[in-house]
PDB file of C-alpha atoms and ligand atoms in Angstrom:
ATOM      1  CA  UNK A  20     -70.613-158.280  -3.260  1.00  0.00           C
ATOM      2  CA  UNK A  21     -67.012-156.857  -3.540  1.00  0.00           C
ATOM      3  CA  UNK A  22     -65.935-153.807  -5.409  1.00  0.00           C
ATOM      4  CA  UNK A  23     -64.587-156.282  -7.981  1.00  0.00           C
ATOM      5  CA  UNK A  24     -67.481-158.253  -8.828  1.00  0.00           C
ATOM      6  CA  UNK A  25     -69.846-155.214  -8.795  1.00  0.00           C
ATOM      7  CA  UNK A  26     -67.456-153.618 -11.200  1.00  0.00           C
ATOM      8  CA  UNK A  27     -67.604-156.678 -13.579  1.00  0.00           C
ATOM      9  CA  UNK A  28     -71.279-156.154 -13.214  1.00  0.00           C
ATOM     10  CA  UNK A  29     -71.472-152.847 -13.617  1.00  0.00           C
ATOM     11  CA  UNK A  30     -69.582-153.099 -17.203  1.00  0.00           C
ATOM     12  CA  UNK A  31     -71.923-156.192 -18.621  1.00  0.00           C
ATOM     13  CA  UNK A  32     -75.386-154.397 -17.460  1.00  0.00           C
ATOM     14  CA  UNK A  33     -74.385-150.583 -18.866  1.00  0.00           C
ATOM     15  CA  UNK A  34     -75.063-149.684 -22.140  1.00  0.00           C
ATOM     16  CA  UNK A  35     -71.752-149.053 -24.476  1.00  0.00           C
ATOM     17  CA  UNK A  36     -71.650-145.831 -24.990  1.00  0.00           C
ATOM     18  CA  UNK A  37     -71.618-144.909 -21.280  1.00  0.00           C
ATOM     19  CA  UNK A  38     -68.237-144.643 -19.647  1.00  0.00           C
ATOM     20  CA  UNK A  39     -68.681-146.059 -15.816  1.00  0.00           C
ATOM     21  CA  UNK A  40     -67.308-143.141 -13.605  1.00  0.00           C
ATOM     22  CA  UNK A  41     -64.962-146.188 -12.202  1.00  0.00           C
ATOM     23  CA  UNK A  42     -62.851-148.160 -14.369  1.00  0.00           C
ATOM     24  CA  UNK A  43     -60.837-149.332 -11.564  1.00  0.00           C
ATOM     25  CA  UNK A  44     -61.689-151.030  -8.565  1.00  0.00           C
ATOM     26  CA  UNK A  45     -58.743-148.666  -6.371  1.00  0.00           C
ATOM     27  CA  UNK A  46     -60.921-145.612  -7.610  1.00  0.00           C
ATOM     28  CA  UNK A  47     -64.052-147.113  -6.478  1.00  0.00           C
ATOM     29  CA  UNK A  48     -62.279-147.737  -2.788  1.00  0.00           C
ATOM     30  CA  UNK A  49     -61.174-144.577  -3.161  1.00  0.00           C
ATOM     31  CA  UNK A  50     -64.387-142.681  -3.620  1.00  0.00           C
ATOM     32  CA  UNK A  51     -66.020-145.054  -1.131  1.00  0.00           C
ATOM     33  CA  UNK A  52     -63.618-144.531   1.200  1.00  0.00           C
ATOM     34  CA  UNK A  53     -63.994-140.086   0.882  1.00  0.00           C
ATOM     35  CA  UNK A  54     -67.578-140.598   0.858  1.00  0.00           C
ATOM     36  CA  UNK A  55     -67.430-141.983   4.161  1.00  0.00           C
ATOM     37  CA  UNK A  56     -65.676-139.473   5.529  1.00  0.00           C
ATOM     38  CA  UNK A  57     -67.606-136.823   3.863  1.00  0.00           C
ATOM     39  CA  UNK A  58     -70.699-138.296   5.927  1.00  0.00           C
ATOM     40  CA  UNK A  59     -68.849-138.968   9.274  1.00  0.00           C
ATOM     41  CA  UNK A  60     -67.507-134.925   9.356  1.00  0.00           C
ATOM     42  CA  UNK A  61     -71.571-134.701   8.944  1.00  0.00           C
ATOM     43  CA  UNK A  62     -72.620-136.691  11.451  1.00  0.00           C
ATOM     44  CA  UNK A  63     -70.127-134.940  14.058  1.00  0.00           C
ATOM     45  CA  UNK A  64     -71.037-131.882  12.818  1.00  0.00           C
ATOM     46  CA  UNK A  65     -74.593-132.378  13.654  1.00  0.00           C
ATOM     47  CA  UNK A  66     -73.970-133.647  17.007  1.00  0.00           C
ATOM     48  CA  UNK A  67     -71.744-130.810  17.714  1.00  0.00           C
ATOM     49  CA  UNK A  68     -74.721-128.574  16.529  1.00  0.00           C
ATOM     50  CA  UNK A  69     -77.018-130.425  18.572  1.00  0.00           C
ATOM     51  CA  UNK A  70     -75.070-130.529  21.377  1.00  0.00           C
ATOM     52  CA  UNK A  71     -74.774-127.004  21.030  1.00  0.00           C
ATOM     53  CA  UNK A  72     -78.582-126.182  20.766  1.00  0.00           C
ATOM     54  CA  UNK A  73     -79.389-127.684  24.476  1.00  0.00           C
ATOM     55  CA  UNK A  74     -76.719-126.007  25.647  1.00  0.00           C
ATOM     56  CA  UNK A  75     -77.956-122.535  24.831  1.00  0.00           C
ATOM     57  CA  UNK A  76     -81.561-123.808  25.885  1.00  0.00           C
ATOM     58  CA  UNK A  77     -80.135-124.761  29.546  1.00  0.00           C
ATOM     59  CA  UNK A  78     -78.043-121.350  29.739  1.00  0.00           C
ATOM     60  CA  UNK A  79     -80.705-119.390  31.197  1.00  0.00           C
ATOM     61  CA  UNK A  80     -79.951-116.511  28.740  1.00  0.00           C
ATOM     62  CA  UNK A  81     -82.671-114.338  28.129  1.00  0.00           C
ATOM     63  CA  UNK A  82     -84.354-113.087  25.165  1.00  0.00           C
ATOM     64  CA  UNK A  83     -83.508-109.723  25.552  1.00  0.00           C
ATOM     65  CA  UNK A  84     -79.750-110.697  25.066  1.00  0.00           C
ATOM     66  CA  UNK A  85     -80.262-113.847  22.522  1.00  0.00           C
ATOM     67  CA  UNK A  86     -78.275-111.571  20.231  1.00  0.00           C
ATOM     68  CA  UNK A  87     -75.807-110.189  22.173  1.00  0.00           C
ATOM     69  CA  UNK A  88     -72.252-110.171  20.821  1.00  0.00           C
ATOM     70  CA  UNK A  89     -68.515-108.410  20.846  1.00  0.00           C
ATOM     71  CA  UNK A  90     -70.000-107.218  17.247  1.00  0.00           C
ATOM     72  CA  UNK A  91     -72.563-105.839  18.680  1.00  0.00           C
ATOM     73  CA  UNK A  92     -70.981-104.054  21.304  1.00  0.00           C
ATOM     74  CA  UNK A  93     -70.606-100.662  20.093  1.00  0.00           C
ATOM     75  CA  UNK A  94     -67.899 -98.228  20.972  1.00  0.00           C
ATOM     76  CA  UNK A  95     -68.799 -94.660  21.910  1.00  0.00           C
ATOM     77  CA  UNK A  96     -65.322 -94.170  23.848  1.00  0.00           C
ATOM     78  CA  UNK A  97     -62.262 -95.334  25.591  1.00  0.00           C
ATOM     79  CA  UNK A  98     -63.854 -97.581  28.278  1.00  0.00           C
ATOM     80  CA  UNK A  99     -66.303 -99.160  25.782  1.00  0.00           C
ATOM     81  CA  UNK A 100     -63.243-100.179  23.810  1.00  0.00           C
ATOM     82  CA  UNK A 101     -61.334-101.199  27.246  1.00  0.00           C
ATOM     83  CA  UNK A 102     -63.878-103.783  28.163  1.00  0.00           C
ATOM     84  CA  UNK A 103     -65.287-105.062  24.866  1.00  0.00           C
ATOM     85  CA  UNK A 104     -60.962-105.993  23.768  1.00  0.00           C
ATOM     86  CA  UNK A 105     -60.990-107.579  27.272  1.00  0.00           C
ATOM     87  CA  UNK A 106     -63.762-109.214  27.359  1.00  0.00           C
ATOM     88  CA  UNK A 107     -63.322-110.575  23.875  1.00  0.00           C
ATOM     89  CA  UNK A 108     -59.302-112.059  24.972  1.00  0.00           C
ATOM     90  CA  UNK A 109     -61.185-113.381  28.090  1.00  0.00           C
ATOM     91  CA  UNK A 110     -63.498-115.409  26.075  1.00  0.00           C
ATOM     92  CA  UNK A 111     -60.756-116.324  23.256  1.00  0.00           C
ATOM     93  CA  UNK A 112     -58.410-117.643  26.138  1.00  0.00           C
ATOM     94  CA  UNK A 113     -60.747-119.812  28.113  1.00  0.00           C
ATOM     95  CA  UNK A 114     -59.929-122.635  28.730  1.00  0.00           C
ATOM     96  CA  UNK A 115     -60.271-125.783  31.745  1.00  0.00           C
ATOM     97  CA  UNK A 116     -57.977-123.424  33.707  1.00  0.00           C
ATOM     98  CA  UNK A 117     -59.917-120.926  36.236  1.00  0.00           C
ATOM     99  CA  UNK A 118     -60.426-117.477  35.172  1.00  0.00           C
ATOM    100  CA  UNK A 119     -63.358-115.336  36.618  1.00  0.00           C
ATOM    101  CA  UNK A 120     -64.645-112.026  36.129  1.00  0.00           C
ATOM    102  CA  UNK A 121     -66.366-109.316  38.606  1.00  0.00           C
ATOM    103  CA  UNK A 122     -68.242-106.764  36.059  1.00  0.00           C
ATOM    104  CA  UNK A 123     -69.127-103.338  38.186  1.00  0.00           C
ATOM    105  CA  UNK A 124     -70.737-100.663  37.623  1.00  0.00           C
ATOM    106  CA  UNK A 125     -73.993 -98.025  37.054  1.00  0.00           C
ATOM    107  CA  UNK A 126     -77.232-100.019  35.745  1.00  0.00           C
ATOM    108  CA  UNK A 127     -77.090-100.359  31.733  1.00  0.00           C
ATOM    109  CA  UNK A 128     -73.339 -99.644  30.989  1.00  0.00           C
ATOM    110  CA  UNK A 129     -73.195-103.145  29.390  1.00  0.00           C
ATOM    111  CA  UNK A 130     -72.360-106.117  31.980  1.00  0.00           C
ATOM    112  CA  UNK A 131     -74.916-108.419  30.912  1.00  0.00           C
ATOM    113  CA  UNK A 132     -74.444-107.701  27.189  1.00  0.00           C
ATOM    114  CA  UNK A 133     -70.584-108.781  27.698  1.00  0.00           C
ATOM    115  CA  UNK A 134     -71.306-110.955  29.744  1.00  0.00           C
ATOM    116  CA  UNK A 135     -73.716-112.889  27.434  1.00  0.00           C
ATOM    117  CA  UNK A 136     -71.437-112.324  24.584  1.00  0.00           C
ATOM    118  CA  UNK A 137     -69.006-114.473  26.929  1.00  0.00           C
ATOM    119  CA  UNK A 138     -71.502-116.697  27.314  1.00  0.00           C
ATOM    120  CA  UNK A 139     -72.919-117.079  23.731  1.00  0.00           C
ATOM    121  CA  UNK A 140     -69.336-117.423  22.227  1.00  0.00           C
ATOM    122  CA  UNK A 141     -68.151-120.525  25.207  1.00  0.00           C
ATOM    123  CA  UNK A 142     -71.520-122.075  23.944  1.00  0.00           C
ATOM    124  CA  UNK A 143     -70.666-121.756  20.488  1.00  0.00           C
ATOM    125  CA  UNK A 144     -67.102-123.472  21.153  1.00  0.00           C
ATOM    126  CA  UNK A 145     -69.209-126.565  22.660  1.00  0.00           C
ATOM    127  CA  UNK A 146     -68.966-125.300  26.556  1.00  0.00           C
ATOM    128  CA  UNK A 147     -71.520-124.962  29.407  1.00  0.00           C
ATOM    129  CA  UNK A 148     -72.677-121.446  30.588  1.00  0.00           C
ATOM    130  CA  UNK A 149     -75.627-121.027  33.258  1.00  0.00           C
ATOM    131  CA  UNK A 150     -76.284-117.471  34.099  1.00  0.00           C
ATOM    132  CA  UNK A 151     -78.429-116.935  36.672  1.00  0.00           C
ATOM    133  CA  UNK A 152     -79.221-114.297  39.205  1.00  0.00           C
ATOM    134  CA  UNK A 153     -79.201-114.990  43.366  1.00  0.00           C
ATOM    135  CA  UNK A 154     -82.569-114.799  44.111  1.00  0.00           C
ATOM    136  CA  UNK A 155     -83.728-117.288  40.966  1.00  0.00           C
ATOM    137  CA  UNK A 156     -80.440-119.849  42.238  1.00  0.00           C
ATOM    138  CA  UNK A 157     -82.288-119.716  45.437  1.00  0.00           C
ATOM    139  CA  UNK A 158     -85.855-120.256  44.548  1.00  0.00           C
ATOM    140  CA  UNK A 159     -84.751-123.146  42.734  1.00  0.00           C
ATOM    141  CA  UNK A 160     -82.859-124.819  45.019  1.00  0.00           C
ATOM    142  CA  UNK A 161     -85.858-124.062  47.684  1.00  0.00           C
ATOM    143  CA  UNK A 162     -88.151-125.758  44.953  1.00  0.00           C
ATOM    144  CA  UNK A 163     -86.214-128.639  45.609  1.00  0.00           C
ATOM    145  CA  UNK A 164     -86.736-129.228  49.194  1.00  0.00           C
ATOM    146  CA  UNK A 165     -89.810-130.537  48.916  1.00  0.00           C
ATOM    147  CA  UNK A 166     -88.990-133.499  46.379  1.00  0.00           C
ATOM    148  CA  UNK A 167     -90.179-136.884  47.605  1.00  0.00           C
ATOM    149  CA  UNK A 168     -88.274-138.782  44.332  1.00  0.00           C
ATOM    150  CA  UNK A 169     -85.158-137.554  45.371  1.00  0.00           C
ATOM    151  CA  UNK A 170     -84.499-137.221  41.711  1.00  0.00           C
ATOM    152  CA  UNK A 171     -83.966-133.329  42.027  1.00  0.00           C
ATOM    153  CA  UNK A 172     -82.101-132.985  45.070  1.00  0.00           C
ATOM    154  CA  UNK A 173     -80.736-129.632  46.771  1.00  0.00           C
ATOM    155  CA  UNK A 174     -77.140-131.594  46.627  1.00  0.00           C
ATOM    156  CA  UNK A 175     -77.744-132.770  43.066  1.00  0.00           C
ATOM    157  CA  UNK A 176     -78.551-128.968  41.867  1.00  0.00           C
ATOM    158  CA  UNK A 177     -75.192-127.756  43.549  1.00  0.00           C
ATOM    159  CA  UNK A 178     -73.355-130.484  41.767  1.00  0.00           C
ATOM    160  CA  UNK A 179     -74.487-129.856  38.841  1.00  0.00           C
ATOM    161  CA  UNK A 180     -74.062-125.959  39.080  1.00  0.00           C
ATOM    162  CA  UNK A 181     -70.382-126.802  39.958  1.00  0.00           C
ATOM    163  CA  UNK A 182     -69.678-128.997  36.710  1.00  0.00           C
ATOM    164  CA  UNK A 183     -71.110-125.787  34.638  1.00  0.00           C
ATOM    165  CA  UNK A 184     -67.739-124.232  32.540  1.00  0.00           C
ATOM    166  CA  UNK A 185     -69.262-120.783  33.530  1.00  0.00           C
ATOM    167  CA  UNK A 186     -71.434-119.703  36.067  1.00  0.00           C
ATOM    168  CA  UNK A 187     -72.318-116.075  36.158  1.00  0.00           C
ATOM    169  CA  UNK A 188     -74.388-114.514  38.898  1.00  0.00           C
ATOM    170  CA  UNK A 189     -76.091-111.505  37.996  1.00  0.00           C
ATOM    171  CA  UNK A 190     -77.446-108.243  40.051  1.00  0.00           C
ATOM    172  CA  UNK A 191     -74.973-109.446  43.152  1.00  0.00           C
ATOM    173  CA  UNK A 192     -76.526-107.176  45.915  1.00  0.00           C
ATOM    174  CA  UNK A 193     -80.195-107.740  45.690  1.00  0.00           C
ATOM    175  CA  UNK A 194     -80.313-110.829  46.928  1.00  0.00           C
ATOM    176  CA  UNK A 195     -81.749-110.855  50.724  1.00  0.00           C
ATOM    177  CA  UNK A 196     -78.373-111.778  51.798  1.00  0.00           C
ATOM    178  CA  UNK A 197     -79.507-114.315  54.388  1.00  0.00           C
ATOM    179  CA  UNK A 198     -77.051-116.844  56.219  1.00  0.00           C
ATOM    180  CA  UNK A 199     -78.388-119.943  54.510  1.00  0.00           C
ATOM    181  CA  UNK A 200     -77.975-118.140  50.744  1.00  0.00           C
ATOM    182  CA  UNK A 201     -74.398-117.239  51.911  1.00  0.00           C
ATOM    183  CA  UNK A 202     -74.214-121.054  53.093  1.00  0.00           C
ATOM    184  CA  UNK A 203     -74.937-121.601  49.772  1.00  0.00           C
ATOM    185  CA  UNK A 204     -73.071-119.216  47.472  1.00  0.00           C
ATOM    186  CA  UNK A 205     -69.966-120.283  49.582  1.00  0.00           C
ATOM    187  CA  UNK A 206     -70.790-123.765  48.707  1.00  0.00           C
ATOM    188  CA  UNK A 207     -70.764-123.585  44.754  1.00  0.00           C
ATOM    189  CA  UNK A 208     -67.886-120.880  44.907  1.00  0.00           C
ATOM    190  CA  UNK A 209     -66.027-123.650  46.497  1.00  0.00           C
ATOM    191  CA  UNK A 210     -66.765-126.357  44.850  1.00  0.00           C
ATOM    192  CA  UNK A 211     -66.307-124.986  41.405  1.00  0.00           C
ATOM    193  CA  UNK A 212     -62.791-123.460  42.427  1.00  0.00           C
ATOM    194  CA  UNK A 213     -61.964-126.928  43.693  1.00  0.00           C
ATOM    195  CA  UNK A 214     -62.852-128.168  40.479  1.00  0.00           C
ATOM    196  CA  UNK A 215     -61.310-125.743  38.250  1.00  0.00           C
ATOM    197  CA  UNK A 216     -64.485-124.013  36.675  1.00  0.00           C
ATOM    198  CA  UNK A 217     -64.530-120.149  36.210  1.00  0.00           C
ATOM    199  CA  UNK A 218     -67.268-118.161  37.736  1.00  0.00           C
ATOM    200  CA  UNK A 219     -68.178-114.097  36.532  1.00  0.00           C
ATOM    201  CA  UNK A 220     -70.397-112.113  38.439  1.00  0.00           C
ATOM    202  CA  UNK A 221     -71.997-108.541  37.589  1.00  0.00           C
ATOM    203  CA  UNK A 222     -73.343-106.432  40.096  1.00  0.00           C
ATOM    204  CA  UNK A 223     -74.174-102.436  40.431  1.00  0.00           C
ATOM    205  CA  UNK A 224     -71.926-102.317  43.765  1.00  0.00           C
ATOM    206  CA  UNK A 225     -68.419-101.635  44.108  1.00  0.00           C
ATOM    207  CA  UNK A 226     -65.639-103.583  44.818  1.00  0.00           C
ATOM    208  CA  UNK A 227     -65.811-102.947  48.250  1.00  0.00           C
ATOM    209  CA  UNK A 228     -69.467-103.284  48.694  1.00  0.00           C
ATOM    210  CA  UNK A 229     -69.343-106.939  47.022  1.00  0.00           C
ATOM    211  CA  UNK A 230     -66.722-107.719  49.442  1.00  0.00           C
ATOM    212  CA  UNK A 231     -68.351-106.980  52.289  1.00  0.00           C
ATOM    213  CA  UNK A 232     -71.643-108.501  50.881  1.00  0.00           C
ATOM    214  CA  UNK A 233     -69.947-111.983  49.778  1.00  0.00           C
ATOM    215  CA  UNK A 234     -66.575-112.448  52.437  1.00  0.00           C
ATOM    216  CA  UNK A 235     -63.261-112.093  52.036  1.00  0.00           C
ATOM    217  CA  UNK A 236     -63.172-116.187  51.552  1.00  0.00           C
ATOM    218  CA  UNK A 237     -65.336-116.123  48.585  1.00  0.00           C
ATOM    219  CA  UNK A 238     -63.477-112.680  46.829  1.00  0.00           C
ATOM    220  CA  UNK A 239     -60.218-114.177  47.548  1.00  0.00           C
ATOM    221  CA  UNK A 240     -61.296-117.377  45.326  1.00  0.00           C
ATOM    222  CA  UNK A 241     -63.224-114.770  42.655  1.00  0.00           C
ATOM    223  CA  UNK A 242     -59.113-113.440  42.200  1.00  0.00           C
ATOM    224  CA  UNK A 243     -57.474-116.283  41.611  1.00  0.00           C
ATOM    225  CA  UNK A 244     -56.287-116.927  38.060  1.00  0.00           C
ATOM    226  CA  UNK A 245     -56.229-114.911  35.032  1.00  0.00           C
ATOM    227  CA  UNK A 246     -59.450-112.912  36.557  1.00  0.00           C
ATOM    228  CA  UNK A 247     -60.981-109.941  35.671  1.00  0.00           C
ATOM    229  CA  UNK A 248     -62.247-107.616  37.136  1.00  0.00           C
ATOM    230  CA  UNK A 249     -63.918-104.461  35.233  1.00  0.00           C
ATOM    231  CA  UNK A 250     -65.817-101.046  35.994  1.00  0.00           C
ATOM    232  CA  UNK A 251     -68.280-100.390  33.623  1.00  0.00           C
ATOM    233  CA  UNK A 252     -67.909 -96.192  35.026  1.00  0.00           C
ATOM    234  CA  UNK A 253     -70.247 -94.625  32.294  1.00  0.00           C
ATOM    235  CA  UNK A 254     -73.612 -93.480  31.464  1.00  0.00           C
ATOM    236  CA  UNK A 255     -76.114 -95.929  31.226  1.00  0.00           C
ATOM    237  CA  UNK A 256     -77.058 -97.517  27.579  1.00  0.00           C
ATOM    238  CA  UNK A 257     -80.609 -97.432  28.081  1.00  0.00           C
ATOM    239  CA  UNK A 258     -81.521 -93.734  28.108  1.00  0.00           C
ATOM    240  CA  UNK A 259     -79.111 -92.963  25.155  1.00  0.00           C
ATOM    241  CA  UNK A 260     -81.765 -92.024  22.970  1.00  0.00           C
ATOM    242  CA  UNK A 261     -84.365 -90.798  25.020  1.00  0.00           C
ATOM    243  CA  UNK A 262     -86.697 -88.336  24.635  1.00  0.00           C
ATOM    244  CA  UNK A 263     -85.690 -85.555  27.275  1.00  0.00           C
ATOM    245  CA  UNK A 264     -89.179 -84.609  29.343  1.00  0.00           C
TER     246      UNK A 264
HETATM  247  N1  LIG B 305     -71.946-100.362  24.135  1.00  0.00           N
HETATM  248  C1  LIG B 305     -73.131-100.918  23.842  1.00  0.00           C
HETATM  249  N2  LIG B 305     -73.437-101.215  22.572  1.00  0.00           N
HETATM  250  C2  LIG B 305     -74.609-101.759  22.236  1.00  0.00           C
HETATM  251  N3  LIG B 305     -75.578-102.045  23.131  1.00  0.00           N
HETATM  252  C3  LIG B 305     -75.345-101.775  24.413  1.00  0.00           C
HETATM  253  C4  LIG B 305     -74.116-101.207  24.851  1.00  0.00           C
HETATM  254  N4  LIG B 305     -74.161-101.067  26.190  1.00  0.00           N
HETATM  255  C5  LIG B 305     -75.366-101.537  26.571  1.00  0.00           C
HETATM  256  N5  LIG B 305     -76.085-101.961  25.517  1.00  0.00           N
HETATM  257  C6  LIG B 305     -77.461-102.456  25.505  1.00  0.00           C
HETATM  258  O1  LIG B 305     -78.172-101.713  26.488  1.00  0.00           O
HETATM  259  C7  LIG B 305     -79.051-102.533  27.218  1.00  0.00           C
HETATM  260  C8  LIG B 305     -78.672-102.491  28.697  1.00  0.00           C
HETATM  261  O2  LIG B 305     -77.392-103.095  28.865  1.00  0.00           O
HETATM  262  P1  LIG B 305     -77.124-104.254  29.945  1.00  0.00           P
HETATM  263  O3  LIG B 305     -78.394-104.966  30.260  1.00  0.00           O
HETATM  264  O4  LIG B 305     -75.991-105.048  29.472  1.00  0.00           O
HETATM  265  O5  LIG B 305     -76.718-103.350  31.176  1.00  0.00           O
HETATM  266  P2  LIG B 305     -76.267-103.774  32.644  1.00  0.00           P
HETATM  267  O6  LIG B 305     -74.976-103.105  32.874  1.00  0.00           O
HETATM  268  O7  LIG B 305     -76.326-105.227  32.819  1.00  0.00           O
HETATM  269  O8  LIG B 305     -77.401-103.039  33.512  1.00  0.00           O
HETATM  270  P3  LIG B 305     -78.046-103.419  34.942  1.00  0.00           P
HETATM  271  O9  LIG B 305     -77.009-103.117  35.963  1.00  0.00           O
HETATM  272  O10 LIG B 305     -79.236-102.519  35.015  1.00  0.00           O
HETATM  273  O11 LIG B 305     -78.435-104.855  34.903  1.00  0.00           O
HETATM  274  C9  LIG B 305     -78.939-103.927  26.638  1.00  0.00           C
HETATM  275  O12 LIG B 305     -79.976-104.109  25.697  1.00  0.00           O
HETATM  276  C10 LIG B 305     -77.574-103.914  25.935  1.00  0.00           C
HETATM  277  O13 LIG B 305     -77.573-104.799  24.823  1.00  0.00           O
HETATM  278 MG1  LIG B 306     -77.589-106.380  34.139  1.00  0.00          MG
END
């Protein structure tokens, strides 16, 4: 039935003294029409937040940094409030181009927080963050070597690491450092450079110890960009309020 006809309808069926809310079939296409609209922003709004759910469930982040943010980030001096204003524009500005990040420094001095809060904001913004350490990237991609279905493939894994918007390896340095994991690290470094994606990495060493550790090939690719690189020099986070024994 058209808007017309219902309208005609409308007026014989209602009692008198109730005004229809459309005297006009224009206002009835009008409402109609900002109805639909009303429920389409829903729809995409749902998908988005859908989209956005598996996203954070595929990230790897762990529960112990769920709820780490720039808010929560606090500032106790200058380098706190170097890092946490950088690592906020980093995260503001990201975008398909490639910009990394090399976090160093003492154990607890706040890598992984910023680096989640990275991570948790790119999510939020619809993007794809895996952060992962060496050793579990390798067990994973040795769990695949024995797959008859070749389903989950060594090859496939790669590929899909190097489609991720951000990879970020974490504790660089305790990894055994064996040729084949080098193979490998070299690998996804590569690809994802070749493919634009940005890549952070957080270790305890120092520049120069991460250099040696990874190559000059794969450092040289870490620069490239609007990268970052940061040392978190302070005391660590963890023993703030301890108990002195
Ligand atoms: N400035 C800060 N404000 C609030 N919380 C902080 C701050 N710095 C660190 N933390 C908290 O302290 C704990 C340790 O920090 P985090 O795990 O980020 O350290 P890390 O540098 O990655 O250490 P490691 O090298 O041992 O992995 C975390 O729970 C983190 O949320
Ligand atoms: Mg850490």
């Amino acid at each position: 039935m058209n808007n017309k006809k219902f309208l005609k309808k409308l007026k014989n069926i209602i009692p008198i003294h109730i005004i229809p809310k459309f005297q006009y079939e224009t206002d009835l296409l009008k409402w109609n029409k900002k109805q639909e609209k009303i429920f389409s922003k829903k729809i995409i709004q749902k998908n988005k937040n859908i989209k956005i759910k598996k996203n954070f469930k595929k990230s790897g982040i762990k529960k112990l940094y769920i709820n780490c943010s720039f808010k929560n980030y606090h500032i106790e001096h200058d380098g706190h409030k170097k890092v946490l204003s950088l690592t906020k524009d980093y995260a503001k500005n990201f975008n398909n181009h490639i910009s990394n990040f090399i976090f160093l420094g003492r154990p607890g001095t706040g890598k992984n927080h910023l680096a989640t809060a990275i991570g948790n904001y790119l999510i939020s913004k619809g993007k794809k963050v895996f952060i992962t350490t060496i050793s579990n990237l390798m067990l994973k991609i040795k769990s695949t070597f024995n797959n008859q279905d070749k389903k989950n493939t060594e090859e496939k894994f790669i590929n899909y690491l190097s489609k991720i918007d951000l990879l970020i390896f974490d504790e660089i340095g305790i990894q055994t450092q064996s040729k084949y994991e080098k193979i490998i690290i070299n690998q996804i470094i590569d690809r994802r450079y070749s493919s634009k994606k940005s890549t952070g990495m957080l270790s305890n060493l120092n520049f120069y110890e991460i250099k040696t550790i990874l190559g000059e090939r794969i450092i040289d690719r870490m620069k490239f960009g609007n990268s970052l690189c940061l040392n978190f020099n302070w005391n660590s986070y963890r023993n703030k309020n301890q108990i002195k024994l």
